[in-house]
Coordinates of C-alpha atoms in Angstrom, one line a residue:
X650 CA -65.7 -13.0 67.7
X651 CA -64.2 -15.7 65.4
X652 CA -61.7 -18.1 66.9
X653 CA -58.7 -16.9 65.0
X654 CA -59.1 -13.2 66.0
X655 CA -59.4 -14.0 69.6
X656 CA -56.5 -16.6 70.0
X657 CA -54.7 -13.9 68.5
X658 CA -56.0 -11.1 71.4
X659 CA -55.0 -13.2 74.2
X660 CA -52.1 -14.6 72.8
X661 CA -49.2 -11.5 71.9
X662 CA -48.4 -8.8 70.4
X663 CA -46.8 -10.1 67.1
X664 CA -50.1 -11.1 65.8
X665 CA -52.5 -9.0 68.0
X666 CA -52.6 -6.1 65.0
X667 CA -52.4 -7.9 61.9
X668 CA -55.5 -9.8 62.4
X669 CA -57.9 -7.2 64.4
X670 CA -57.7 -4.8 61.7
X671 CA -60.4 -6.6 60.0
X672 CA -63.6 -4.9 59.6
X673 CA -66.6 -7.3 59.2
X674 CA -70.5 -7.1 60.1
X675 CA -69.5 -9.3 63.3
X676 CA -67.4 -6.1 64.6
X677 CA -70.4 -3.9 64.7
X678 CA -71.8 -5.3 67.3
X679 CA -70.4 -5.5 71.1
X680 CA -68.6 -8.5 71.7
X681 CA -66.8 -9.2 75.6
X682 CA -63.7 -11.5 76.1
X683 CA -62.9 -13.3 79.2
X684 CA -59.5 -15.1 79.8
X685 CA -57.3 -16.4 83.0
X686 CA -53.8 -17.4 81.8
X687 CA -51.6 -18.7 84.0
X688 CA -47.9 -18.4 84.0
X689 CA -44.6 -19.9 85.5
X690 CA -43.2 -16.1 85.2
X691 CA -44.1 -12.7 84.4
X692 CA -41.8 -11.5 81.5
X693 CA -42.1 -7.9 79.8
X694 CA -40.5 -6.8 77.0
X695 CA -37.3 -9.4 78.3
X696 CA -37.6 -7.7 81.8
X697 CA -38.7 -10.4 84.7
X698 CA -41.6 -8.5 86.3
X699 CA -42.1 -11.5 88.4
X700 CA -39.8 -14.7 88.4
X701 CA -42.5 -17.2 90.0
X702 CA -46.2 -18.2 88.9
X703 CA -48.5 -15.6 88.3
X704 CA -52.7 -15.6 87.5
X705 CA -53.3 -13.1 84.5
X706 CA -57.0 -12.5 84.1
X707 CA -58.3 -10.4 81.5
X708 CA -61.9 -9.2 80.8
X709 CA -62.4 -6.9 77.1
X710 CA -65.2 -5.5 75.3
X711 CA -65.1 -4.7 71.6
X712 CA -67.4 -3.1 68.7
X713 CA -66.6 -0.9 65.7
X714 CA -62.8 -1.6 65.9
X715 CA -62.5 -0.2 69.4
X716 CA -61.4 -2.5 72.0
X717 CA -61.0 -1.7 75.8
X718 CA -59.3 -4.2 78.6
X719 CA -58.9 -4.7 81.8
X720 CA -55.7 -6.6 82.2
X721 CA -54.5 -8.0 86.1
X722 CA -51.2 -10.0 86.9
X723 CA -51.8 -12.0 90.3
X724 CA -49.0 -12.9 92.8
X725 CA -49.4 -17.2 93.3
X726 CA -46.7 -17.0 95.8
X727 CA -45.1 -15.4 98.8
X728 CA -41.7 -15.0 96.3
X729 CA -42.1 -12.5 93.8
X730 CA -38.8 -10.5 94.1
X731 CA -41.0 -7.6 93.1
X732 CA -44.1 -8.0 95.4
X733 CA -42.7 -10.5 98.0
X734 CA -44.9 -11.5 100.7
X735 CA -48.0 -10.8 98.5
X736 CA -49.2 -13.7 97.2
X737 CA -52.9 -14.0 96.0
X738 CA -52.8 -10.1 95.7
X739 CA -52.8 -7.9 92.2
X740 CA -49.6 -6.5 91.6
X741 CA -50.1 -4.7 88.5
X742 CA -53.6 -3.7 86.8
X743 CA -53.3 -2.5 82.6
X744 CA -56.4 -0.3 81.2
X745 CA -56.6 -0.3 77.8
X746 CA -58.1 1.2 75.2
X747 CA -57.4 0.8 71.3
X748 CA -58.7 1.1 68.1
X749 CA -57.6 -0.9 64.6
X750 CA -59.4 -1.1 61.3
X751 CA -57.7 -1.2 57.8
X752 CA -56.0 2.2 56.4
X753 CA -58.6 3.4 53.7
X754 CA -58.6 2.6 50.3
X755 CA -55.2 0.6 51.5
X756 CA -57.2 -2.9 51.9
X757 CA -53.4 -4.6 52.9
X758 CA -52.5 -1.9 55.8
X759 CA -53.9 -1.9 59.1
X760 CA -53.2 0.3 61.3
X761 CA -53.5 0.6 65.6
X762 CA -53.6 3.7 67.9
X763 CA -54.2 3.2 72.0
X764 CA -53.4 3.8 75.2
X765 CA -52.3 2.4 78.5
X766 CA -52.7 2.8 82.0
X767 CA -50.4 0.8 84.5
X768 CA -51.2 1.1 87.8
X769 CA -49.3 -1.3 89.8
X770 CA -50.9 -2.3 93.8
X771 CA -48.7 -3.5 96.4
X772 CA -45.7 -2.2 94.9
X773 CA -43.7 0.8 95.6
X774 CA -44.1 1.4 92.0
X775 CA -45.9 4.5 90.4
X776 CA -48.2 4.3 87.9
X777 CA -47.2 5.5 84.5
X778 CA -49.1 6.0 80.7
X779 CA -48.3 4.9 77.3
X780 CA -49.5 5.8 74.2
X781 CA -48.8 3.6 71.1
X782 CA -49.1 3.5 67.1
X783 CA -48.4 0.6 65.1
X784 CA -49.1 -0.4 61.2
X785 CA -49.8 -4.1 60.0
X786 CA -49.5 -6.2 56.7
X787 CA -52.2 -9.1 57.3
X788 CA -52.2 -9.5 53.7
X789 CA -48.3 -10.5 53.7
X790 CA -46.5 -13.6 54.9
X791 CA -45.4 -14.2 58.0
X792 CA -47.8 -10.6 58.6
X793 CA -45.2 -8.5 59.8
X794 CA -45.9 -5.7 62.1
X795 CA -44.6 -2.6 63.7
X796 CA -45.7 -0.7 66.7
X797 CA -44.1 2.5 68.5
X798 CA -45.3 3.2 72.3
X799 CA -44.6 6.0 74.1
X800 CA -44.3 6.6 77.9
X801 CA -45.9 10.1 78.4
X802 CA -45.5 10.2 82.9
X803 CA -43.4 8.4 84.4
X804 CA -40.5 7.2 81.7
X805 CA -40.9 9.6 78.9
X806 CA -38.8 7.5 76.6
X807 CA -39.9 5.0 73.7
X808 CA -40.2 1.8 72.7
X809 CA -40.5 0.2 69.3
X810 CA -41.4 -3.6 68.6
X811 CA -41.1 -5.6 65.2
X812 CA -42.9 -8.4 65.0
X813 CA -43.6 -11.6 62.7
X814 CA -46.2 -14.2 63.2
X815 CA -48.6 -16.5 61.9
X816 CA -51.6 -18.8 62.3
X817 CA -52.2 -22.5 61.3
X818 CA -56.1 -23.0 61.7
X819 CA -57.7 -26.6 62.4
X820 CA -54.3 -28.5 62.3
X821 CA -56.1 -31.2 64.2
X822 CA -59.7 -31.2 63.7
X823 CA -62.0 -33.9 66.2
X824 CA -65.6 -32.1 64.9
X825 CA -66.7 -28.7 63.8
X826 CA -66.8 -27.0 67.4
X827 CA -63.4 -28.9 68.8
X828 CA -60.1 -28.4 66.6
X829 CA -56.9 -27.1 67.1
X830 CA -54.6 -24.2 65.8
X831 CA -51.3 -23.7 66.4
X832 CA -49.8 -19.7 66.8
X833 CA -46.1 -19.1 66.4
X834 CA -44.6 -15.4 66.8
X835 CA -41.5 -13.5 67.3
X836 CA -40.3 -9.9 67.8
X837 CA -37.4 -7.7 68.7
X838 CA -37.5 -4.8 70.4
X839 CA -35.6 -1.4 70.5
X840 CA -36.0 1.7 72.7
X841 CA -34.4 4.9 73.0
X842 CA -32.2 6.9 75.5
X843 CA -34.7 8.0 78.1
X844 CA -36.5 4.6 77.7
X845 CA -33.3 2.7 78.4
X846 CA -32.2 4.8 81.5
X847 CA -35.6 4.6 83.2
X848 CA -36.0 1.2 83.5
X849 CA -32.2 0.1 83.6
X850 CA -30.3 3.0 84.2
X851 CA -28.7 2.6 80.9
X852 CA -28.2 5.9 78.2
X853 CA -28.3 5.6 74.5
X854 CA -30.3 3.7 72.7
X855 CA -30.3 0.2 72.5
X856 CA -31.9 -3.1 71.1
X857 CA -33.7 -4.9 73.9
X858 CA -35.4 -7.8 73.8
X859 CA -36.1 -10.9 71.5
X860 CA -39.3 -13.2 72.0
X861 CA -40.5 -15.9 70.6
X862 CA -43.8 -17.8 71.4
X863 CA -45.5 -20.7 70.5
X864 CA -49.4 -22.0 71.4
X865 CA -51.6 -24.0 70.4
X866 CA -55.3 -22.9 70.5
X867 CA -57.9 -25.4 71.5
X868 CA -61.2 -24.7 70.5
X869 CA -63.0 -26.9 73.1
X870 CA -67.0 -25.7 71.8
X871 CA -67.1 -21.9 73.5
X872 CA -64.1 -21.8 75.0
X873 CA -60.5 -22.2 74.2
X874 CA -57.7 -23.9 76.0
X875 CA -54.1 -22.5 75.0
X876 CA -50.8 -24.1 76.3
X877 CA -47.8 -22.2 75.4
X878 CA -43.8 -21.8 75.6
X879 CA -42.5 -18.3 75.2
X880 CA -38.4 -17.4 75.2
X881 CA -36.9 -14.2 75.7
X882 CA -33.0 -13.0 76.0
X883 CA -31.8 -9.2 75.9
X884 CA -29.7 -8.3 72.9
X885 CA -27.9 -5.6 74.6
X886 CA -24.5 -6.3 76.5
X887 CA -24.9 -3.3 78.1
X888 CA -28.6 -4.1 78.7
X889 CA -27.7 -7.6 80.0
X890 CA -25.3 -5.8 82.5
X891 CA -28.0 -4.1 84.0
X892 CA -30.7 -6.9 84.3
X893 CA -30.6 -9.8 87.4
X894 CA -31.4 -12.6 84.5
X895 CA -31.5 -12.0 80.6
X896 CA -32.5 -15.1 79.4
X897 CA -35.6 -16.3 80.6
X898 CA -37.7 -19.5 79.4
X899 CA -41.3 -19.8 80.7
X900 CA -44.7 -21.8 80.2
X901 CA -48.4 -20.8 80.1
X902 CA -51.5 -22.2 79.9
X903 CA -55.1 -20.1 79.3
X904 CA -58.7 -20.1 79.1
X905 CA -61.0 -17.9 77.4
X906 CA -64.4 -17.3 75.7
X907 CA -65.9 -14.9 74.2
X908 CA -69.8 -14.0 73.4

């Protein structure tokens, strides 16, 4: 799995589907992903899951243009105002499953299909499924993408995300196994009625959240090192009535491989 593809994987969503739509001979054989990224909060779609540091380890396998995860989000500390008292226990667990290649005979479209499973330990919250489409332009500047996801049990409302982002390979190069890249993204959010009122008990539908992220990815020989700030605020008023913080400014650092 080439270093651009897989910064992009464990980085975020804005650039996740414009660049694993890529068919090449190295996708037709398995490849696995590992990654721990730690973070100073746990921030979802604008909403604080988790307002103190969390472990998020990640382990993927991939081939043919299917990819399937197994996403966890450990408590650090005793805090959480979601899963107090539980530190150094999982409070959520995402399954994954997803599949992107390029739209034939349409070499500048990719397109993404997939679902997700939340399960969410040590919570008094129920699991819940979502299914999700999304297209791509890699071919474009700034390679904007869209993607719709669907909550099919617990939520039954919808989610859409626009994104923008892009990759500067080997900004800072020491040799040919140790350089640096540097990922920047962005993307707004907007969900419908049902959506709205199941997570804050708001109806109609609304814009949500803004993000923006920056990283830059390491390439330390196998493994990559990625720092990164990320800001998100709500763009609803009626949205940031019904959330504890709106604004929310956090850090990260990861490490992955992949073979």
């Amino acid at each position: 799995m080439n270093p651009i593809r897989f910064c992009s994987l464990m980085f975020g969503p804005a650039i996740l589907m414009s660049v694993s739509g890529i068919t090449s001979a190295e996708e037709q054989t398995i490849k696995f992903g590992l990654s721990a990224d730690y973070y100073s909060k746990y921030i979802w779609r604008g909403q604080v899951l988790d307002n103190k540091s969390v472990l998020q380890p990640t382990i993927s396998a991939s081939a043919y243009g299917f990819t399937g995860s197994i996403w966890g989000n450990l408590d650090l500390t005793n805090r959480s105002h979601t899963a107090p008292d539980n530190a150094w226990e999982f409070s959520e667990f995402d399954y994954t499953l997803d599949y992107t290649a390029v739209v034939p005979d349409i070499n500048w479209l990719n397109f993404s299909v997939g679902t997700i499973y939340y399960r969410f330990p040590n919570t008094p919250f129920e699991p819940t499924t979502e299914i999700y489409g999304g297209l791509s332009l890699p071919t474009v500047p700034l390679t904007p993408s869209f993607k719709w996801y669907r909550d099919v049990d617990e939520i039954k409302g919808s989610y859409f995300q626009f994104g923008v982002g892009q990759f500067f390979e080997k900004i800072y190069v020491m040799n040919e196994k140790c350089y640096c890249g540097l990922q920047l993204g962005a993307s707004v959010g907007w969900a419908n009625s049902a959506y709205n009122n199941g997570y804050f008990g708001v109806d109609g539908g609304h814009s949500n959240d803004l993000t923006l992220s920056a990283g830059l990815c390491t390439q330390l020989y196998s493994w990559m090192v990625k720092p990164s700030v990320n800001y998100s605020t709500m763009l609803s008023d009626d949205i940031r009535q019904a959330t504890d913080k709106s604004d929310n400014l956090w850090f990260g650092v990861g490490l992955s491989t992949s073979f």
